[in-house]
GROMACS .gro file of C-alpha atoms in nm:
model
  434
    1MET     CA    1 -11.652   0.670 -20.413
    2GLY     CA    2 -11.781   0.813 -20.084
    3VAL     CA    3 -11.676   0.723 -19.733
    4ILE     CA    4 -11.859   0.589 -19.428
    5ALA     CA    5 -11.781   0.604 -19.060
    6LYS     CA    6 -11.739   0.280 -18.865
    7ASN     CA    7 -11.762   0.299 -18.482
    8THR     CA    8 -11.528   0.045 -18.330
    9GLY     CA    9 -11.540   0.175 -17.972
   10SER     CA   10 -11.222   0.365 -18.045
   11PRO     CA   11 -11.187   0.688 -18.236
   12VAL     CA   12 -11.405   0.685 -18.547
   13GLU     CA   13 -11.239   0.508 -18.843
   14ILE     CA   14 -11.311   0.637 -19.190
   15VAL     CA   15 -11.323   0.353 -19.448
   16PRO     CA   16 -11.411   0.352 -19.818
   17ALA     CA   17 -11.772   0.284 -19.917
   18ILE     CA   18 -11.819  -0.073 -20.035
   19ASP     CA   19 -11.821  -0.141 -20.408
   20GLN     CA   20 -12.120  -0.375 -20.440
   21GLU     CA   21 -11.995  -0.533 -20.764
   22LYS     CA   22 -11.659  -0.619 -20.610
   23LEU     CA   23 -11.830  -0.738 -20.295
   24GLY     CA   24 -12.050  -0.977 -20.491
   25SER     CA   25 -11.752  -1.110 -20.686
   26LEU     CA   26 -11.548  -1.156 -20.369
   27LEU     CA   27 -11.822  -1.340 -20.179
   28GLU     CA   28 -11.895  -1.567 -20.476
   29ARG     CA   29 -11.530  -1.664 -20.520
   30GLU     CA   30 -11.472  -1.712 -20.148
   31ALA     CA   31 -11.775  -1.941 -20.130
   32ARG     CA   32 -11.647  -2.150 -20.422
   33ILE     CA   33 -11.307  -2.186 -20.256
   34ASP     CA   34 -11.474  -2.288 -19.929
   35ARG     CA   35 -11.685  -2.552 -20.107
   36ALA     CA   36 -11.411  -2.684 -20.334
   37GLN     CA   37 -11.270  -3.030 -20.286
   38ARG     CA   38 -10.906  -3.066 -20.197
   39ASN     CA   39 -10.805  -3.171 -20.549
   40ALA     CA   40 -11.006  -2.894 -20.721
   41TYR     CA   41 -10.685  -2.698 -20.758
   42LEU     CA   42 -10.777  -2.546 -21.094
   43GLU     CA   43 -11.097  -2.377 -20.975
   44ILE     CA   44 -10.938  -2.264 -20.649
   45GLY     CA   45 -10.631  -2.132 -20.828
   46LEU     CA   46 -10.836  -1.933 -21.078
   47ASP     CA   47 -11.051  -1.779 -20.801
   48LEU     CA   48 -10.746  -1.691 -20.593
   49LYS     CA   49 -10.588  -1.535 -20.901
   50ALA     CA   50 -10.898  -1.323 -20.961
   51ILE     CA   51 -10.905  -1.210 -20.596
   52ARG     CA   52 -10.538  -1.119 -20.613
   53ASP     CA   53 -10.528  -0.956 -20.955
   54GLY     CA   54 -10.854  -0.765 -20.899
   55SER     CA   55 -10.750  -0.653 -20.550
   56LEU     CA   56 -11.078  -0.799 -20.422
   57TYR     CA   57 -10.908  -0.879 -20.092
   58ALA     CA   58 -10.918  -0.504 -20.019
   59THR     CA   59 -11.297  -0.527 -20.027
   60ALA     CA   60 -11.281  -0.803 -19.765
   61ARG     CA   61 -11.097  -0.570 -19.532
   62ALA     CA   62 -11.345  -0.288 -19.597
   63ILE     CA   63 -11.644  -0.501 -19.492
   64ALA     CA   64 -11.474  -0.672 -19.199
   65VAL     CA   65 -11.608  -0.621 -18.852
   66ALA     CA   66 -11.376  -0.458 -18.603
   67GLY     CA   67 -11.070  -0.668 -18.530
   68ARG     CA   68 -11.162  -0.952 -18.767
   69TYR     CA   69 -10.890  -0.882 -19.020
   70THR     CA   70 -10.554  -0.716 -18.982
   71PHE     CA   71 -10.412  -0.795 -19.327
   72THR     CA   72 -10.285  -0.543 -19.577
   73THR     CA   73 -10.151  -0.774 -19.851
   74PHE     CA   74 -10.295  -1.062 -20.052
   75GLU     CA   75 -10.067  -1.311 -19.878
   76GLU     CA   76 -10.181  -1.192 -19.535
   77TYR     CA   77 -10.544  -1.213 -19.652
   78VAL     CA   78 -10.500  -1.579 -19.753
   79GLU     CA   79 -10.339  -1.662 -19.422
   80GLU     CA   80 -10.614  -1.496 -19.215
   81ARG     CA   81 -10.908  -1.609 -19.432
   82TRP     CA   82 -10.806  -1.973 -19.486
   83GLY     CA   83 -10.517  -2.029 -19.250
   84ARG     CA   84 -10.280  -2.109 -19.539
   85ASP     CA   85  -9.936  -1.970 -19.609
   86ARG     CA   86  -9.827  -1.794 -19.926
   87THR     CA   87  -9.683  -2.119 -20.070
   88TRP     CA   88 -10.033  -2.268 -20.090
   89SER     CA   89 -10.182  -1.980 -20.286
   90HIS     CA   90  -9.874  -1.934 -20.505
   91ARG     CA   91  -9.868  -2.301 -20.608
   92LEU     CA   92 -10.238  -2.312 -20.687
   93ILE     CA   93 -10.231  -1.992 -20.891
   94GLU     CA   94  -9.918  -2.100 -21.077
   95ALA     CA   95 -10.071  -2.442 -21.150
   96ALA     CA   96 -10.398  -2.289 -21.270
   97GLU     CA   97 -10.216  -2.050 -21.504
   98ALA     CA   98 -10.010  -2.335 -21.647
   99VAL     CA   99 -10.311  -2.561 -21.705
  100GLN     CA  100 -10.502  -2.280 -21.878
  101LYS     CA  101 -10.224  -2.270 -22.137
  102MET     CA  102 -10.251  -2.647 -22.183
  103LEU     CA  103 -10.626  -2.650 -22.253
  104PRO     CA  104 -10.591  -2.665 -22.635
  105THR     CA  105 -10.379  -2.984 -22.610
  106GLY     CA  106 -10.667  -3.219 -22.531
  107ASN     CA  107 -10.948  -3.309 -22.298
  108VAL     CA  108 -10.739  -3.488 -22.034
  109LEU     CA  109 -10.600  -3.240 -21.783
  110PRO     CA  110 -10.399  -3.293 -21.465
  111THR     CA  111 -10.624  -3.382 -21.175
  112SER     CA  112 -10.381  -3.276 -20.904
  113GLU     CA  113 -10.170  -2.971 -20.833
  114ARG     CA  114  -9.884  -3.215 -20.763
  115HIS     CA  115  -9.897  -3.325 -21.128
  116VAL     CA  116  -9.868  -2.965 -21.244
  117ARG     CA  117  -9.592  -2.893 -20.994
  118GLU     CA  118  -9.378  -3.156 -21.168
  119LEU     CA  119  -9.472  -3.024 -21.514
  120LEU     CA  120  -9.356  -2.675 -21.414
  121LYS     CA  121  -9.001  -2.814 -21.410
  122VAL     CA  122  -9.030  -2.799 -21.791
  123GLU     CA  123  -8.970  -2.438 -21.886
  124ASP     CA  124  -9.148  -2.397 -22.220
  125ASP     CA  125  -9.530  -2.403 -22.232
  126SER     CA  126  -9.546  -2.609 -22.551
  127ASP     CA  127  -9.288  -2.856 -22.420
  128ARG     CA  128  -9.489  -2.884 -22.098
  129ALA     CA  129  -9.798  -2.976 -22.295
  130ARG     CA  130  -9.600  -3.229 -22.497
  131VAL     CA  131  -9.468  -3.397 -22.183
  132TRP     CA  132  -9.818  -3.414 -22.037
  133GLN     CA  133  -9.949  -3.577 -22.355
  134THR     CA  134  -9.673  -3.838 -22.324
  135VAL     CA  135  -9.788  -3.909 -21.969
  136VAL     CA  136 -10.148  -3.950 -22.087
  137ASP     CA  137 -10.041  -4.176 -22.376
  138ARG     CA  138  -9.874  -4.416 -22.133
  139GLY     CA  139 -10.221  -4.532 -22.036
  140GLU     CA  140 -10.121  -4.582 -21.672
  141THR     CA  141 -10.269  -4.446 -21.354
  142ILE     CA  142 -10.130  -4.093 -21.345
  143THR     CA  143  -9.939  -4.007 -21.029
  144ALA     CA  144  -9.691  -3.734 -20.944
  145LYS     CA  145  -9.417  -3.999 -20.966
  146VAL     CA  146  -9.516  -4.093 -21.322
  147VAL     CA  147  -9.520  -3.726 -21.425
  148SER     CA  148  -9.182  -3.670 -21.257
  149GLU     CA  149  -9.028  -3.956 -21.454
  150GLU     CA  150  -9.143  -3.814 -21.788
  151VAL     CA  151  -9.030  -3.464 -21.693
  152GLU     CA  152  -8.684  -3.580 -21.590
  153ARG     CA  153  -8.647  -3.790 -21.905
  154PHE     CA  154  -8.755  -3.497 -22.124
  155ASN     CA  155  -8.522  -3.248 -21.955
  156ALA     CA  156  -8.232  -3.492 -21.977
  157GLN     CA  157  -8.295  -3.541 -22.348
  158LYS     CA  158  -8.319  -3.167 -22.406
  159GLN     CA  159  -7.994  -3.098 -22.220
  160LYS     CA  160  -7.820  -3.391 -22.396
  161ASN     CA  161  -7.503  -3.364 -22.190
  162TRP     CA  162  -7.386  -3.719 -22.254
  163LEU     CA  163  -7.239  -3.923 -22.540
  164THR     CA  164  -7.280  -4.294 -22.601
  165VAL     CA  165  -6.978  -4.497 -22.713
  166PRO     CA  166  -7.065  -4.466 -23.087
  167GLU     CA  167  -7.121  -4.091 -23.046
  168TRP     CA  168  -6.788  -4.050 -22.866
  169GLU     CA  169  -6.607  -4.252 -23.133
  170ALA     CA  170  -6.760  -4.031 -23.402
  171CYS     CA  171  -6.592  -3.723 -23.245
  172ASP     CA  172  -6.239  -3.629 -23.346
  173ASP     CA  173  -5.975  -3.551 -23.083
  174HIS     CA  174  -6.037  -3.177 -23.107
  175GLU     CA  175  -6.409  -3.216 -23.040
  176ARG     CA  176  -6.347  -3.449 -22.745
  177GLU     CA  177  -6.105  -3.200 -22.592
  178ARG     CA  178  -6.357  -2.920 -22.642
  179LEU     CA  179  -6.634  -3.115 -22.471
  180LEU     CA  180  -6.415  -3.197 -22.172
  181ALA     CA  181  -6.281  -2.842 -22.145
  182THR     CA  182  -6.624  -2.670 -22.161
  183PRO     CA  183  -6.683  -2.488 -21.827
  184SER     CA  184  -6.938  -2.655 -21.603
  185ASP     CA  185  -7.084  -2.579 -21.261
  186ALA     CA  186  -7.186  -2.941 -21.202
  187GLU     CA  187  -7.141  -3.079 -20.849
  188PHE     CA  188  -7.165  -3.418 -20.680
  189ASN     CA  189  -7.512  -3.548 -20.599
  190LYS     CA  190  -7.592  -3.539 -20.228
  191GLN     CA  191  -7.692  -3.890 -20.124
  192ASP     CA  192  -8.038  -3.926 -19.972
  193ASN     CA  193  -8.032  -4.305 -19.936
  194ALA     CA  194  -7.992  -4.401 -19.571
  195SER     CA  195  -7.868  -4.749 -19.667
  196ILE     CA  196  -7.553  -4.596 -19.820
  197ASP     CA  197  -7.458  -4.379 -19.525
  198TRP     CA  198  -7.092  -4.466 -19.573
  199ALA     CA  199  -7.076  -4.216 -19.863
  200GLN     CA  200  -7.263  -3.887 -19.850
  201TRP     CA  201  -7.203  -3.813 -20.219
  202SER     CA  202  -7.241  -3.991 -20.552
  203TRP     CA  203  -7.072  -3.917 -20.884
  204ASN     CA  204  -7.160  -4.066 -21.221
  205PRO     CA  205  -6.929  -3.934 -21.494
  206ILE     CA  206  -7.004  -4.262 -21.671
  207THR     CA  207  -7.334  -4.451 -21.669
  208GLY     CA  208  -7.455  -4.778 -21.814
  209CYS     CA  209  -7.388  -5.147 -21.769
  210LYS     CA  210  -7.418  -5.472 -21.967
  211HIS     CA  211  -7.404  -5.725 -21.684
  212ASP     CA  212  -7.784  -5.759 -21.695
  213CYS     CA  213  -7.803  -5.882 -21.334
  214PRO     CA  214  -8.172  -5.953 -21.266
  215TYR     CA  215  -8.173  -5.770 -20.932
  216CYS     CA  216  -8.015  -5.446 -21.060
  217TYR     CA  217  -8.173  -5.133 -20.912
  218ALA     CA  218  -7.962  -4.904 -21.133
  219ARG     CA  219  -8.104  -5.050 -21.452
  220ASP     CA  220  -8.458  -4.988 -21.324
  221ILE     CA  221  -8.368  -4.625 -21.252
  222ALA     CA  222  -8.203  -4.583 -21.592
  223LYS     CA  223  -8.507  -4.713 -21.775
  224ARG     CA  224  -8.724  -4.463 -21.589
  225PHE     CA  225  -8.508  -4.152 -21.616
  226TYR     CA  226  -8.235  -4.189 -21.884
  227PRO     CA  227  -8.337  -4.129 -22.247
  228GLN     CA  228  -8.051  -4.358 -22.355
  229GLY     CA  229  -8.147  -4.625 -22.103
  230PHE     CA  230  -7.857  -4.826 -21.962
  231GLU     CA  231  -7.635  -4.784 -22.265
  232ALA     CA  232  -7.278  -4.691 -22.168
  233SER     CA  233  -7.248  -4.311 -22.174
  234ILE     CA  234  -6.998  -4.044 -22.073
  235TYR     CA  235  -7.099  -3.705 -21.924
  236PRO     CA  236  -6.818  -3.455 -21.996
  237PRO     CA  237  -6.966  -3.175 -21.775
  238ARG     CA  238  -6.955  -3.403 -21.470
  239PHE     CA  239  -6.575  -3.425 -21.471
  240SER     CA  240  -6.580  -3.082 -21.306
  241CYS     CA  241  -6.775  -3.214 -21.006
  242PRO     CA  242  -6.478  -3.296 -20.778
  243GLU     CA  243  -6.340  -2.942 -20.808
  244ASN     CA  244  -6.679  -2.770 -20.796
  245THR     CA  245  -6.803  -2.944 -20.481
  246ARG     CA  246  -6.681  -2.810 -20.151
  247VAL     CA  247  -6.582  -3.060 -19.882
  248PRO     CA  248  -6.824  -2.984 -19.595
  249GLN     CA  249  -6.702  -2.899 -19.248
  250LYS     CA  250  -6.873  -3.213 -19.119
  251ALA     CA  251  -6.602  -3.415 -19.294
  252GLU     CA  252  -6.362  -3.319 -19.017
  253GLY     CA  253  -6.552  -3.543 -18.776
  254ASP     CA  254  -6.719  -3.786 -19.016
  255THR     CA  255  -6.524  -3.937 -19.306
  256ALA     CA  256  -6.848  -4.029 -19.484
  257TYR     CA  257  -6.884  -3.661 -19.581
  258LYS     CA  258  -6.570  -3.681 -19.795
  259ASN     CA  259  -6.660  -4.020 -19.943
  260VAL     CA  260  -6.797  -4.028 -20.298
  261PHE     CA  261  -6.974  -4.337 -20.433
  262THR     CA  262  -6.829  -4.333 -20.785
  263GLY     CA  263  -7.023  -4.506 -21.061
  264SER     CA  264  -7.340  -4.587 -20.868
  265MET     CA  265  -7.516  -4.606 -21.205
  266ALA     CA  266  -7.247  -4.800 -21.390
  267ASP     CA  267  -6.972  -5.055 -21.377
  268ILE     CA  268  -6.692  -4.818 -21.470
  269PHE     CA  269  -6.446  -5.102 -21.528
  270GLY     CA  270  -6.683  -5.301 -21.750
  271ARG     CA  271  -6.532  -5.442 -22.068
  272TRP     CA  272  -6.764  -5.223 -22.277
  273VAL     CA  273  -6.628  -4.898 -22.127
  274PRO     CA  274  -6.357  -4.732 -22.343
  275ALA     CA  275  -6.018  -4.723 -22.170
  276GLU     CA  276  -5.999  -4.350 -22.239
  277TRP     CA  277  -6.308  -4.289 -22.027
  278ILE     CA  278  -6.166  -4.487 -21.737
  279GLU     CA  279  -5.837  -4.298 -21.758
  280LEU     CA  280  -6.027  -3.969 -21.737
  281VAL     CA  281  -6.199  -4.086 -21.417
  282ILE     CA  282  -5.874  -4.205 -21.259
  283ASP     CA  283  -5.703  -3.875 -21.350
  284ALA     CA  284  -5.983  -3.683 -21.178
  285VAL     CA  285  -5.946  -3.902 -20.869
  286ARG     CA  286  -5.571  -3.848 -20.859
  287GLU     CA  287  -5.607  -3.470 -20.898
  288ASN     CA  288  -5.864  -3.437 -20.617
  289SER     CA  289  -5.707  -3.590 -20.309
  290GLN     CA  290  -5.951  -3.398 -20.086
  291TRP     CA  291  -6.208  -3.671 -20.165
  292ASN     CA  292  -6.221  -4.048 -20.123
  293PHE     CA  293  -6.368  -4.217 -20.430
  294LEU     CA  294  -6.538  -4.552 -20.364
  295PHE     CA  295  -6.554  -4.782 -20.666
  296LEU     CA  296  -6.753  -5.102 -20.707
  297THR     CA  297  -6.702  -5.336 -21.001
  298LYS     CA  298  -6.768  -5.691 -21.111
  299PHE     CA  299  -6.454  -5.670 -21.329
  300PRO     CA  300  -6.180  -5.611 -21.067
  301GLN     CA  301  -5.918  -5.775 -21.289
  302ARG     CA  302  -5.952  -5.492 -21.543
  303VAL     CA  303  -5.839  -5.237 -21.282
  304HIS     CA  304  -5.482  -5.362 -21.328
  305GLU     CA  305  -5.479  -5.242 -21.690
  306PHE     CA  306  -5.455  -4.884 -21.560
  307GLY     CA  307  -5.150  -4.902 -21.335
  308GLN     CA  308  -5.138  -4.825 -20.967
  309MET     CA  309  -5.455  -4.676 -20.825
  310PRO     CA  310  -5.416  -4.357 -20.617
  311ASP     CA  311  -5.458  -4.389 -20.240
  312ASN     CA  312  -5.791  -4.202 -20.245
  313ALA     CA  313  -5.937  -4.467 -20.477
  314TRP     CA  314  -6.111  -4.717 -20.251
  315MET     CA  315  -6.157  -5.022 -20.468
  316GLY     CA  316  -6.445  -5.260 -20.413
  317THR     CA  317  -6.596  -5.558 -20.590
  318THR     CA  318  -6.936  -5.727 -20.573
  319VAL     CA  319  -6.950  -6.092 -20.468
  320ASP     CA  320  -7.307  -6.219 -20.476
  321CYS     CA  321  -7.238  -6.591 -20.513
  322GLN     CA  322  -6.955  -6.839 -20.457
  323GLU     CA  323  -6.857  -6.835 -20.826
  324ARG     CA  324  -6.719  -6.481 -20.789
  325VAL     CA  325  -6.498  -6.547 -20.487
  326VAL     CA  326  -6.189  -6.681 -20.668
  327ASN     CA  327  -6.187  -6.394 -20.918
  328ALA     CA  328  -6.221  -6.136 -20.640
  329GLU     CA  329  -5.936  -6.282 -20.435
  330LYS     CA  330  -5.710  -6.314 -20.737
  331ALA     CA  331  -5.767  -5.954 -20.846
  332PHE     CA  332  -5.727  -5.803 -20.498
  333ALA     CA  333  -5.409  -5.994 -20.421
  334LYS     CA  334  -5.229  -5.722 -20.620
  335MET     CA  335  -5.481  -5.435 -20.595
  336GLY     CA  336  -5.354  -5.083 -20.531
  337GLY     CA  337  -5.539  -4.785 -20.395
  338GLY     CA  338  -5.664  -4.718 -20.045
  339ILE     CA  339  -5.925  -4.914 -19.851
  340LYS     CA  340  -6.029  -5.243 -20.014
  341TRP     CA  341  -6.385  -5.358 -19.971
  342LEU     CA  342  -6.640  -5.623 -20.061
  343SER     CA  343  -7.006  -5.567 -20.137
  344ILE     CA  344  -7.190  -5.889 -20.058
  345GLU     CA  345  -7.520  -5.755 -20.186
  346PRO     CA  346  -7.734  -5.935 -20.255
  347MET     CA  347  -7.598  -6.244 -20.081
  348LEU     CA  348  -7.745  -6.521 -20.297
  349THR     CA  349  -7.550  -6.822 -20.168
  350PRO     CA  350  -7.339  -6.916 -19.863
  351LEU     CA  351  -6.985  -6.784 -19.916
  352LYS     CA  352  -6.644  -6.925 -19.825
  353PHE     CA  353  -6.331  -6.711 -19.866
  354THR     CA  354  -5.970  -6.820 -19.838
  355ARG     CA  355  -5.815  -6.469 -19.853
  356LEU     CA  356  -6.063  -6.243 -19.681
  357ASP     CA  357  -5.762  -6.075 -19.523
  358LEU     CA  358  -5.710  -5.897 -19.857
  359PHE     CA  359  -6.005  -5.673 -19.768
  360ASP     CA  360  -6.056  -5.408 -19.503
  361TRP     CA  361  -6.432  -5.401 -19.508
  362VAL     CA  362  -6.725  -5.635 -19.580
  363VAL     CA  363  -7.068  -5.491 -19.657
  364ILE     CA  364  -7.345  -5.755 -19.636
  365GLY     CA  365  -7.695  -5.710 -19.774
  366GLY     CA  366  -8.003  -5.875 -19.914
  367ALA     CA  367  -8.203  -5.765 -20.216
  368SER     CA  368  -8.472  -5.503 -20.238
  369LYS     CA  369  -8.750  -5.565 -20.486
  370SER     CA  370  -8.660  -5.487 -20.847
  371ALA     CA  371  -8.850  -5.499 -21.175
  372GLN     CA  372  -8.744  -5.862 -21.227
  373THR     CA  373  -8.689  -6.002 -20.878
  374PRO     CA  374  -8.864  -6.007 -20.540
  375SER     CA  375  -8.707  -5.884 -20.220
  376TRP     CA  376  -8.469  -6.135 -20.060
  377VAL     CA  377  -8.323  -6.175 -19.713
  378PRO     CA  378  -8.042  -6.434 -19.687
  379PRO     CA  379  -8.069  -6.692 -19.407
  380PHE     CA  380  -7.917  -6.579 -19.081
  381ASP     CA  381  -7.676  -6.875 -19.077
  382TRP     CA  382  -7.518  -6.750 -19.401
  383ILE     CA  383  -7.478  -6.402 -19.253
  384ALA     CA  384  -7.337  -6.537 -18.926
  385ASP     CA  385  -7.084  -6.761 -19.102
  386LEU     CA  386  -6.957  -6.477 -19.323
  387HIS     CA  387  -6.947  -6.250 -19.021
  388ALA     CA  388  -6.725  -6.502 -18.840
  389GLN     CA  389  -6.490  -6.522 -19.141
  390ALA     CA  390  -6.467  -6.142 -19.154
  391ARG     CA  391  -6.389  -6.122 -18.782
  392GLU     CA  392  -6.113  -6.380 -18.817
  393ALA     CA  393  -5.964  -6.181 -19.106
  394GLY     CA  394  -5.984  -5.853 -18.911
  395CYS     CA  395  -6.241  -5.690 -19.143
  396ALA     CA  396  -6.489  -5.424 -19.043
  397VAL     CA  397  -6.848  -5.541 -19.102
  398TYR     CA  398  -7.148  -5.342 -19.220
  399HIS     CA  399  -7.500  -5.487 -19.226
  400LYS     CA  400  -7.731  -5.324 -19.484
  401ASP     CA  401  -8.079  -5.237 -19.365
  402ASN     CA  402  -8.238  -5.494 -19.601
  403LEU     CA  403  -8.109  -5.790 -19.395
  404GLY     CA  404  -8.404  -5.777 -19.161
  405LEU     CA  405  -8.183  -5.731 -18.855
  406GLY     CA  406  -8.301  -5.510 -18.573
  407GLU     CA  407  -8.109  -5.191 -18.510
  408GLU     CA  408  -7.999  -5.333 -18.173
  409VAL     CA  409  -7.792  -5.607 -18.340
  410ARG     CA  410  -7.720  -5.457 -18.683
  411LEU     CA  411  -7.351  -5.368 -18.726
  412LYS     CA  412  -7.251  -5.044 -18.895
  413GLU     CA  413  -6.873  -5.055 -18.874
  414PHE     CA  414  -6.648  -4.847 -19.096
  415PRO     CA  415  -6.286  -4.927 -19.179
  416TRP     CA  416  -6.179  -4.570 -19.107
  417GLU     CA  417  -6.310  -4.577 -18.750
  418PRO     CA  418  -6.166  -4.767 -18.450
  419ARG     CA  419  -6.375  -5.065 -18.340
  420GLU     CA  420  -6.441  -5.102 -17.971
  421PRO     CA  421  -6.594  -5.427 -17.840
  422LYS     CA  422  -6.929  -5.391 -17.670
  423GLN     CA  423  -6.895  -5.425 -17.294
  424LEU     CA  424  -7.143  -5.591 -17.060
  425PRO     CA  425  -7.271  -5.334 -16.808
  426GLU     CA  426  -7.149  -5.395 -16.454
  427ALA     CA  427  -7.508  -5.437 -16.330
  428PHE     CA  428  -7.536  -5.768 -16.516
  429LYS     CA  429  -7.220  -5.924 -16.374
  430TYR     CA  430  -7.267  -6.180 -16.098
  431LEU     CA  431  -7.133  -6.515 -15.973
  432GLY     CA  432  -6.783  -6.374 -15.978
  433MET     CA  433  -6.800  -6.271 -16.347
  434LYS     CA  434  -6.509  -6.052 -16.461
   0.00000   0.00000   0.00000
């Protein structure tokens, strides 16, 4: 290939002569990318791949007028030509390559790069195609969320790191000990739900529940993501979570960062849960005093079958209607552990307690929409009456964000923090007010 001189007003620059074949290919592919619709990820990805793999971007620099381009790499070319970062091109190329391998599986292909991005969480190409076919067979409108659900369910099934009660009972003692002793790097889940800001972590060594409460969010999640559904299951690798997770420095100033919502996807003290499983959880709590473990159960009376709870076990029970009040008060009259709390969520009836002083903390909430129930906000009079009872008993009060209360009046008190009454600013005081 010869060379040509290009006069830029500065010293003469010697550049390679232009390869007309590469030039034509470059211009054609650039034009297609420019014309492509936003969701035409497959065509764009394939053209970007050809430009990258064929080093066609070097031709773009060779034909550029003075000062138009300064790039030397493919990533810099993409940024200067289309104003996109390397993540954009990488995702589109990766998606296009993945879909090319799926072409033999059928005529229905992902219509969005977001769909493929979720599928890429499945490692094997053939498994990825199988998951996609399952998505198509559902016959629903395909969204990234739908694809994500199938991917997570598939990966969970492939990992199979849980045992149901019958599977656990089929294991001999040696096998159970081996499962529990197998090294694991599992850690707590970092909470991303702002409505549970009293615990920055969640831990589910046991999942599943048989209460069948119509408003249950956990059951909806289990049906979407757990291959075994809401059947009671134990996850041996997760018993390493308390030791594997480091208490963050933020915990020094905010107790929520050392609080772990334990059993957010279960009722750990349910009658269907083997006592051996519960004992394993309590042992882990006792051995990891660096954490506070917050429990919530509709069977508080069963807690007493396991002796005195350690101080870092913060026992709670759900009271959603008046029928549960007597049972809660009876069980907590002799409850051990640390902070005692009530979850009044959802509040389905007005509530009257006689021993609210047994509790340190009252969390009040409505109901978010579930698969079986609509959203529900209890009448303000119910909330106000329970609030007054809690104040008389000396309880801290927390209003969940589904009560419809404005942030100006919503209470977010915690039992581990001092409560200071709100003071009227001096500017509002008149007529001799003190």
